[in-house]
């Protein structure tokens, strides 16, 4: 029994000695673990709010609305499917936002991941390119409306504009721009609908739905003029 007690005491002393020797390295290890944990939490937070950011502060809003209106103008509300429309809008958003994202990555994300830039400074540097992009697309009237609704002082410069005012103003401007482009997209297809309806009325074929004849004509015209290329070029070129 005494031998077992002695062995247990010896093992306990060895463990205490090993802990004492490892004690000086504790703070650095804790610091490394804390830094890694913060990065993981930040990454998960970004992933959680990414869908909202994608809609609110990028070119996605304008692009997806125009593509949805194009489907209705063609007379095919479910073709292409939503998955295809959203995927195409995502890639067009990446093309449009590439300079902004590249700058944010070089000036904020990479230095933060390397540990050379604190979190608050990384946020400010990463948000700056997005804010500049939103300001370029935002109408002064929409920004003035948001400032008035928020009952805040009139900003003297871009740095004085809060994100609470800038983001909804940007979204209003994007909705307006998307509806303007969508109206122009609707016009040629509306003309085809009017012509087809007039011809069917003149021929006395009032029982035949005009969409039955107009739909293939719309698709044919859209393909002949290379409509997808025209719409996508107009969308990407509409951003300043």
PDB file of C-alpha atoms in Angstrom:
ATOM      1  CA  UNK A   1       0.000   0.000   0.000  1.00  0.00           C
ATOM      2  CA  UNK A   2       2.829   2.351   0.898  1.00  0.00           C
ATOM      3  CA  UNK A   3       4.547   1.606  -2.412  1.00  0.00           C
ATOM      4  CA  UNK A   4       1.379   2.535  -4.321  1.00  0.00           C
ATOM      5  CA  UNK A   5       1.101   5.784  -2.373  1.00  0.00           C
ATOM      6  CA  UNK A   6       4.725   6.621  -3.089  1.00  0.00           C
ATOM      7  CA  UNK A   7       4.281   5.928  -6.793  1.00  0.00           C
ATOM      8  CA  UNK A   8       1.186   8.124  -6.889  1.00  0.00           C
ATOM      9  CA  UNK A   9       2.989  10.955  -5.121  1.00  0.00           C
ATOM     10  CA  UNK A  10       5.931  10.686  -7.506  1.00  0.00           C
ATOM     11  CA  UNK A  11       3.672  10.857 -10.559  1.00  0.00           C
ATOM     12  CA  UNK A  12       1.864  13.878  -9.071  1.00  0.00           C
ATOM     13  CA  UNK A  13       5.178  15.667  -8.464  1.00  0.00           C
ATOM     14  CA  UNK A  14       6.309  14.960 -12.029  1.00  0.00           C
ATOM     15  CA  UNK A  15       3.056  16.365 -13.397  1.00  0.00           C
ATOM     16  CA  UNK A  16       3.376  19.487 -11.257  1.00  0.00           C
ATOM     17  CA  UNK A  17       6.973  19.984 -12.376  1.00  0.00           C
ATOM     18  CA  UNK A  18       6.012  19.613 -16.026  1.00  0.00           C
ATOM     19  CA  UNK A  19       3.221  22.136 -15.533  1.00  0.00           C
ATOM     20  CA  UNK A  20       5.607  24.573 -13.863  1.00  0.00           C
ATOM     21  CA  UNK A  21       8.111  24.278 -16.705  1.00  0.00           C
ATOM     22  CA  UNK A  22       5.393  24.848 -19.312  1.00  0.00           C
ATOM     23  CA  UNK A  23       3.896  27.802 -17.451  1.00  0.00           C
ATOM     24  CA  UNK A  24       5.973  30.565 -19.148  1.00  0.00           C
ATOM     25  CA  UNK A  25       4.659  29.535 -22.581  1.00  0.00           C
ATOM     26  CA  UNK A  26       1.063  29.764 -21.401  1.00  0.00           C
ATOM     27  CA  UNK A  27       0.259  33.401 -22.221  1.00  0.00           C
ATOM     28  CA  UNK A  28       1.542  33.144 -25.790  1.00  0.00           C
ATOM     29  CA  UNK A  29      -0.420  29.964 -26.410  1.00  0.00           C
ATOM     30  CA  UNK A  30      -3.542  31.533 -24.942  1.00  0.00           C
ATOM     31  CA  UNK A  31      -3.021  34.592 -27.097  1.00  0.00           C
ATOM     32  CA  UNK A  32      -2.636  32.481 -30.235  1.00  0.00           C
ATOM     33  CA  UNK A  33      -5.756  30.483 -29.401  1.00  0.00           C
ATOM     34  CA  UNK A  34      -7.718  33.674 -28.700  1.00  0.00           C
ATOM     35  CA  UNK A  35      -6.617  35.214 -31.992  1.00  0.00           C
ATOM     36  CA  UNK A  36      -7.555  32.063 -33.892  1.00  0.00           C
ATOM     37  CA  UNK A  37     -10.932  31.952 -32.150  1.00  0.00           C
ATOM     38  CA  UNK A  38     -11.638  35.577 -33.048  1.00  0.00           C
ATOM     39  CA  UNK A  39     -10.831  34.879 -36.682  1.00  0.00           C
ATOM     40  CA  UNK A  40     -13.157  31.876 -36.733  1.00  0.00           C
ATOM     41  CA  UNK A  41     -15.956  33.885 -35.110  1.00  0.00           C
ATOM     42  CA  UNK A  42     -15.404  36.715 -37.591  1.00  0.00           C
ATOM     43  CA  UNK A  43     -15.513  34.293 -40.510  1.00  0.00           C
ATOM     44  CA  UNK A  44     -18.752  32.698 -39.299  1.00  0.00           C
ATOM     45  CA  UNK A  45     -20.281  36.135 -38.751  1.00  0.00           C
ATOM     46  CA  UNK A  46     -19.375  37.201 -42.280  1.00  0.00           C
ATOM     47  CA  UNK A  47     -20.914  34.012 -43.681  1.00  0.00           C
ATOM     48  CA  UNK A  48     -24.100  34.621 -41.682  1.00  0.00           C
ATOM     49  CA  UNK A  49     -24.619  38.175 -42.944  1.00  0.00           C
ATOM     50  CA  UNK A  50     -23.272  37.532 -46.449  1.00  0.00           C
ATOM     51  CA  UNK A  51     -26.712  37.116 -48.112  1.00  0.00           C
ATOM     52  CA  UNK A  52     -27.919  40.434 -46.678  1.00  0.00           C
ATOM     53  CA  UNK A  53     -24.679  42.182 -47.671  1.00  0.00           C
ATOM     54  CA  UNK A  54     -24.940  40.701 -51.156  1.00  0.00           C
ATOM     55  CA  UNK A  55     -28.371  42.245 -51.662  1.00  0.00           C
ATOM     56  CA  UNK A  56     -27.817  45.546 -49.854  1.00  0.00           C
ATOM     57  CA  UNK A  57     -24.352  46.790 -50.814  1.00  0.00           C
ATOM     58  CA  UNK A  58     -23.480  45.233 -54.191  1.00  0.00           C
ATOM     59  CA  UNK A  59     -24.633  45.288 -57.799  1.00  0.00           C
ATOM     60  CA  UNK A  60     -26.704  42.129 -57.243  1.00  0.00           C
ATOM     61  CA  UNK A  61     -29.968  43.979 -56.569  1.00  0.00           C
ATOM     62  CA  UNK A  62     -30.085  45.799 -59.905  1.00  0.00           C
ATOM     63  CA  UNK A  63     -28.933  42.795 -61.914  1.00  0.00           C
ATOM     64  CA  UNK A  64     -31.345  40.235 -60.481  1.00  0.00           C
ATOM     65  CA  UNK A  65     -34.351  42.572 -60.846  1.00  0.00           C
ATOM     66  CA  UNK A  66     -33.574  43.281 -64.502  1.00  0.00           C
ATOM     67  CA  UNK A  67     -33.151  39.573 -65.253  1.00  0.00           C
ATOM     68  CA  UNK A  68     -36.456  38.813 -63.506  1.00  0.00           C
ATOM     69  CA  UNK A  69     -38.222  41.534 -65.510  1.00  0.00           C
ATOM     70  CA  UNK A  70     -36.697  40.123 -68.691  1.00  0.00           C
ATOM     71  CA  UNK A  71     -38.368  36.783 -68.003  1.00  0.00           C
ATOM     72  CA  UNK A  72     -41.746  38.476 -67.631  1.00  0.00           C
ATOM     73  CA  UNK A  73     -41.185  40.549 -70.766  1.00  0.00           C
ATOM     74  CA  UNK A  74     -40.531  37.371 -72.734  1.00  0.00           C
ATOM     75  CA  UNK A  75     -43.733  35.886 -71.341  1.00  0.00           C
ATOM     76  CA  UNK A  76     -41.908  33.058 -69.533  1.00  0.00           C
ATOM     77  CA  UNK A  77     -42.011  33.899 -65.786  1.00  0.00           C
ATOM     78  CA  UNK A  78     -40.406  30.575 -64.821  1.00  0.00           C
ATOM     79  CA  UNK A  79     -37.829  30.301 -67.618  1.00  0.00           C
ATOM     80  CA  UNK A  80     -34.905  30.452 -67.027  1.00  0.00           C
ATOM     81  CA  UNK A  81     -35.395  28.939 -63.545  1.00  0.00           C
ATOM     82  CA  UNK A  82     -34.671  30.975 -60.428  1.00  0.00           C
ATOM     83  CA  UNK A  83     -31.472  29.018 -59.813  1.00  0.00           C
ATOM     84  CA  UNK A  84     -30.119  29.996 -63.222  1.00  0.00           C
ATOM     85  CA  UNK A  85     -31.126  33.647 -62.836  1.00  0.00           C
ATOM     86  CA  UNK A  86     -29.560  33.942 -59.382  1.00  0.00           C
ATOM     87  CA  UNK A  87     -26.392  32.154 -60.499  1.00  0.00           C
ATOM     88  CA  UNK A  88     -26.014  34.442 -63.510  1.00  0.00           C
ATOM     89  CA  UNK A  89     -26.670  37.481 -61.325  1.00  0.00           C
ATOM     90  CA  UNK A  90     -24.001  36.314 -58.863  1.00  0.00           C
ATOM     91  CA  UNK A  91     -21.334  35.981 -61.540  1.00  0.00           C
ATOM     92  CA  UNK A  92     -22.238  39.336 -63.097  1.00  0.00           C
ATOM     93  CA  UNK A  93     -22.015  40.845 -59.613  1.00  0.00           C
ATOM     94  CA  UNK A  94     -18.527  39.383 -59.210  1.00  0.00           C
ATOM     95  CA  UNK A  95     -17.463  40.839 -62.568  1.00  0.00           C
ATOM     96  CA  UNK A  96     -18.870  44.239 -61.664  1.00  0.00           C
ATOM     97  CA  UNK A  97     -17.518  44.294 -58.113  1.00  0.00           C
ATOM     98  CA  UNK A  98     -14.112  42.764 -58.920  1.00  0.00           C
ATOM     99  CA  UNK A  99     -12.097  46.013 -58.536  1.00  0.00           C
ATOM    100  CA  UNK A 100     -13.874  46.831 -55.268  1.00  0.00           C
ATOM    101  CA  UNK A 101     -13.406  43.340 -53.832  1.00  0.00           C
ATOM    102  CA  UNK A 102      -9.757  43.220 -54.925  1.00  0.00           C
ATOM    103  CA  UNK A 103      -9.025  46.480 -53.169  1.00  0.00           C
ATOM    104  CA  UNK A 104     -10.818  45.389 -49.984  1.00  0.00           C
ATOM    105  CA  UNK A 105      -8.920  42.100 -50.014  1.00  0.00           C
ATOM    106  CA  UNK A 106      -5.519  43.746 -50.482  1.00  0.00           C
ATOM    107  CA  UNK A 107      -6.016  46.604 -48.037  1.00  0.00           C
ATOM    108  CA  UNK A 108      -8.069  44.958 -45.291  1.00  0.00           C
ATOM    109  CA  UNK A 109      -8.603  41.197 -45.387  1.00  0.00           C
ATOM    110  CA  UNK A 110      -5.064  40.013 -46.115  1.00  0.00           C
ATOM    111  CA  UNK A 111      -3.381  42.316 -43.547  1.00  0.00           C
ATOM    112  CA  UNK A 112      -5.947  41.251 -40.940  1.00  0.00           C
ATOM    113  CA  UNK A 113      -5.390  37.542 -41.610  1.00  0.00           C
ATOM    114  CA  UNK A 114      -1.631  38.102 -41.348  1.00  0.00           C
ATOM    115  CA  UNK A 115      -2.109  39.807 -37.991  1.00  0.00           C
ATOM    116  CA  UNK A 116      -0.676  43.162 -39.089  1.00  0.00           C
ATOM    117  CA  UNK A 117      -3.983  45.042 -38.924  1.00  0.00           C
ATOM    118  CA  UNK A 118      -6.412  45.169 -35.972  1.00  0.00           C
ATOM    119  CA  UNK A 119     -10.060  44.290 -36.472  1.00  0.00           C
ATOM    120  CA  UNK A 120     -11.474  47.824 -36.296  1.00  0.00           C
ATOM    121  CA  UNK A 121      -8.939  49.191 -38.778  1.00  0.00           C
ATOM    122  CA  UNK A 122      -9.573  46.221 -41.080  1.00  0.00           C
ATOM    123  CA  UNK A 123     -13.314  46.925 -40.989  1.00  0.00           C
ATOM    124  CA  UNK A 124     -12.790  50.591 -41.857  1.00  0.00           C
ATOM    125  CA  UNK A 125     -10.396  49.822 -44.697  1.00  0.00           C
ATOM    126  CA  UNK A 126     -12.607  47.035 -46.038  1.00  0.00           C
ATOM    127  CA  UNK A 127     -15.762  49.148 -45.916  1.00  0.00           C
ATOM    128  CA  UNK A 128     -14.172  52.142 -47.665  1.00  0.00           C
ATOM    129  CA  UNK A 129     -14.203  50.646 -51.222  1.00  0.00           C
ATOM    130  CA  UNK A 130     -17.809  49.480 -50.780  1.00  0.00           C
ATOM    131  CA  UNK A 131     -18.873  52.899 -49.527  1.00  0.00           C
ATOM    132  CA  UNK A 132     -17.208  54.598 -52.496  1.00  0.00           C
ATOM    133  CA  UNK A 133     -18.976  52.204 -54.869  1.00  0.00           C
ATOM    134  CA  UNK A 134     -22.353  52.872 -53.238  1.00  0.00           C
ATOM    135  CA  UNK A 135     -21.833  56.633 -53.281  1.00  0.00           C
ATOM    136  CA  UNK A 136     -21.084  56.542 -57.023  1.00  0.00           C
ATOM    137  CA  UNK A 137     -24.363  54.727 -57.723  1.00  0.00           C
ATOM    138  CA  UNK A 138     -26.549  56.692 -55.285  1.00  0.00           C
ATOM    139  CA  UNK A 139     -28.597  59.676 -56.390  1.00  0.00           C
ATOM    140  CA  UNK A 140     -28.374  62.818 -54.323  1.00  0.00           C
ATOM    141  CA  UNK A 141     -32.175  62.928 -54.015  1.00  0.00           C
ATOM    142  CA  UNK A 142     -32.302  59.460 -52.461  1.00  0.00           C
ATOM    143  CA  UNK A 143     -29.495  60.260 -50.047  1.00  0.00           C
ATOM    144  CA  UNK A 144     -31.185  63.538 -49.068  1.00  0.00           C
ATOM    145  CA  UNK A 145     -34.419  61.619 -48.445  1.00  0.00           C
ATOM    146  CA  UNK A 146     -32.681  59.173 -46.096  1.00  0.00           C
ATOM    147  CA  UNK A 147     -30.967  62.020 -44.247  1.00  0.00           C
ATOM    148  CA  UNK A 148     -34.326  63.754 -43.864  1.00  0.00           C
ATOM    149  CA  UNK A 149     -36.068  60.607 -42.641  1.00  0.00           C
ATOM    150  CA  UNK A 150     -33.310  59.924 -40.119  1.00  0.00           C
ATOM    151  CA  UNK A 151     -33.542  63.527 -38.859  1.00  0.00           C
ATOM    152  CA  UNK A 152     -29.752  63.805 -38.942  1.00  0.00           C
ATOM    153  CA  UNK A 153     -27.552  66.759 -39.818  1.00  0.00           C
ATOM    154  CA  UNK A 154     -26.803  67.280 -43.495  1.00  0.00           C
ATOM    155  CA  UNK A 155     -23.452  65.563 -44.212  1.00  0.00           C
ATOM    156  CA  UNK A 156     -20.681  67.806 -45.483  1.00  0.00           C
ATOM    157  CA  UNK A 157     -18.744  65.013 -47.169  1.00  0.00           C
ATOM    158  CA  UNK A 158     -18.666  61.287 -47.832  1.00  0.00           C
ATOM    159  CA  UNK A 159     -17.046  60.571 -44.465  1.00  0.00           C
ATOM    160  CA  UNK A 160     -20.006  62.198 -42.701  1.00  0.00           C
ATOM    161  CA  UNK A 161     -22.539  59.860 -44.334  1.00  0.00           C
ATOM    162  CA  UNK A 162     -23.450  57.002 -42.022  1.00  0.00           C
ATOM    163  CA  UNK A 163     -24.088  53.508 -43.323  1.00  0.00           C
ATOM    164  CA  UNK A 164     -27.632  53.710 -41.929  1.00  0.00           C
ATOM    165  CA  UNK A 165     -28.314  56.518 -44.422  1.00  0.00           C
ATOM    166  CA  UNK A 166     -26.141  55.321 -47.300  1.00  0.00           C
ATOM    167  CA  UNK A 167     -27.311  51.717 -47.626  1.00  0.00           C
ATOM    168  CA  UNK A 168     -31.087  52.392 -48.009  1.00  0.00           C
ATOM    169  CA  UNK A 169     -30.350  55.345 -50.309  1.00  0.00           C
ATOM    170  CA  UNK A 170     -28.178  53.062 -52.439  1.00  0.00           C
ATOM    171  CA  UNK A 171     -30.930  50.436 -52.555  1.00  0.00           C
ATOM    172  CA  UNK A 172     -33.514  53.024 -53.640  1.00  0.00           C
ATOM    173  CA  UNK A 173     -31.227  54.202 -56.429  1.00  0.00           C
ATOM    174  CA  UNK A 174     -30.611  50.618 -57.521  1.00  0.00           C
ATOM    175  CA  UNK A 175     -34.352  49.900 -57.619  1.00  0.00           C
ATOM    176  CA  UNK A 176     -34.914  53.002 -59.737  1.00  0.00           C
ATOM    177  CA  UNK A 177     -32.105  52.088 -62.135  1.00  0.00           C
ATOM    178  CA  UNK A 178     -33.352  48.492 -62.396  1.00  0.00           C
ATOM    179  CA  UNK A 179     -36.888  49.641 -63.237  1.00  0.00           C
ATOM    180  CA  UNK A 180     -35.577  52.066 -65.850  1.00  0.00           C
ATOM    181  CA  UNK A 181     -33.572  49.336 -67.566  1.00  0.00           C
ATOM    182  CA  UNK A 182     -36.485  46.921 -67.216  1.00  0.00           C
ATOM    183  CA  UNK A 183     -38.822  49.393 -68.933  1.00  0.00           C
ATOM    184  CA  UNK A 184     -36.463  49.621 -71.899  1.00  0.00           C
ATOM    185  CA  UNK A 185     -36.281  45.826 -72.022  1.00  0.00           C
ATOM    186  CA  UNK A 186     -40.089  45.570 -72.034  1.00  0.00           C
ATOM    187  CA  UNK A 187     -40.657  47.947 -74.968  1.00  0.00           C
ATOM    188  CA  UNK A 188     -39.731  45.706 -77.948  1.00  0.00           C
ATOM    189  CA  UNK A 189     -41.642  42.757 -76.503  1.00  0.00           C
ATOM    190  CA  UNK A 190     -44.656  44.967 -75.820  1.00  0.00           C
ATOM    191  CA  UNK A 191     -44.547  46.058 -79.456  1.00  0.00           C
ATOM    192  CA  UNK A 192     -44.655  42.430 -80.574  1.00  0.00           C
ATOM    193  CA  UNK A 193     -47.662  41.790 -78.316  1.00  0.00           C
ATOM    194  CA  UNK A 194     -49.510  44.783 -79.793  1.00  0.00           C
ATOM    195  CA  UNK A 195     -48.754  43.763 -83.384  1.00  0.00           C
ATOM    196  CA  UNK A 196     -49.809  40.161 -82.799  1.00  0.00           C
ATOM    197  CA  UNK A 197     -53.038  41.238 -81.079  1.00  0.00           C
ATOM    198  CA  UNK A 198     -53.881  43.636 -83.923  1.00  0.00           C
ATOM    199  CA  UNK A 199     -53.230  40.990 -86.585  1.00  0.00           C
ATOM    200  CA  UNK A 200     -55.347  38.395 -84.801  1.00  0.00           C
ATOM    201  CA  UNK A 201     -58.171  40.913 -84.413  1.00  0.00           C
ATOM    202  CA  UNK A 202     -57.964  41.814 -88.093  1.00  0.00           C
ATOM    203  CA  UNK A 203     -58.121  38.141 -89.080  1.00  0.00           C
ATOM    204  CA  UNK A 204     -61.080  37.536 -86.799  1.00  0.00           C
ATOM    205  CA  UNK A 205     -59.139  35.050 -84.697  1.00  0.00           C
ATOM    206  CA  UNK A 206     -60.304  36.514 -81.414  1.00  0.00           C
ATOM    207  CA  UNK A 207     -60.530  33.122 -79.713  1.00  0.00           C
ATOM    208  CA  UNK A 208     -56.810  32.431 -80.103  1.00  0.00           C
ATOM    209  CA  UNK A 209     -54.730  33.769 -77.190  1.00  0.00           C
ATOM    210  CA  UNK A 210     -52.214  36.342 -78.466  1.00  0.00           C
ATOM    211  CA  UNK A 211     -49.494  34.866 -76.233  1.00  0.00           C
ATOM    212  CA  UNK A 212     -49.639  31.612 -78.201  1.00  0.00           C
ATOM    213  CA  UNK A 213     -48.369  33.439 -81.281  1.00  0.00           C
ATOM    214  CA  UNK A 214     -46.369  36.186 -79.584  1.00  0.00           C
ATOM    215  CA  UNK A 215     -44.197  33.939 -77.394  1.00  0.00           C
ATOM    216  CA  UNK A 216     -42.310  32.129 -80.173  1.00  0.00           C
ATOM    217  CA  UNK A 217     -41.905  35.430 -82.051  1.00  0.00           C
ATOM    218  CA  UNK A 218     -40.399  37.058 -78.950  1.00  0.00           C
ATOM    219  CA  UNK A 219     -37.990  34.180 -78.416  1.00  0.00           C
ATOM    220  CA  UNK A 220     -36.995  34.238 -82.093  1.00  0.00           C
ATOM    221  CA  UNK A 221     -36.369  37.983 -82.075  1.00  0.00           C
ATOM    222  CA  UNK A 222     -34.415  37.760 -78.808  1.00  0.00           C
ATOM    223  CA  UNK A 223     -32.160  35.047 -80.207  1.00  0.00           C
ATOM    224  CA  UNK A 224     -31.646  36.784 -83.570  1.00  0.00           C
ATOM    225  CA  UNK A 225     -30.486  40.048 -81.997  1.00  0.00           C
ATOM    226  CA  UNK A 226     -28.284  38.187 -79.468  1.00  0.00           C
ATOM    227  CA  UNK A 227     -30.412  39.562 -76.669  1.00  0.00           C
ATOM    228  CA  UNK A 228     -28.525  37.994 -73.779  1.00  0.00           C
ATOM    229  CA  UNK A 229     -25.287  39.684 -74.781  1.00  0.00           C
ATOM    230  CA  UNK A 230     -27.038  43.032 -75.230  1.00  0.00           C
ATOM    231  CA  UNK A 231     -28.763  42.853 -71.846  1.00  0.00           C
ATOM    232  CA  UNK A 232     -25.665  41.726 -69.948  1.00  0.00           C
ATOM    233  CA  UNK A 233     -23.464  44.376 -71.569  1.00  0.00           C
ATOM    234  CA  UNK A 234     -26.032  47.042 -70.749  1.00  0.00           C
ATOM    235  CA  UNK A 235     -26.263  45.842 -67.147  1.00  0.00           C
ATOM    236  CA  UNK A 236     -22.532  45.760 -66.474  1.00  0.00           C
ATOM    237  CA  UNK A 237     -22.014  49.040 -68.329  1.00  0.00           C
ATOM    238  CA  UNK A 238     -24.705  50.807 -66.308  1.00  0.00           C
ATOM    239  CA  UNK A 239     -22.498  50.906 -63.194  1.00  0.00           C
ATOM    240  CA  UNK A 240     -20.187  53.828 -62.599  1.00  0.00           C
TER     241      UNK A 240
END
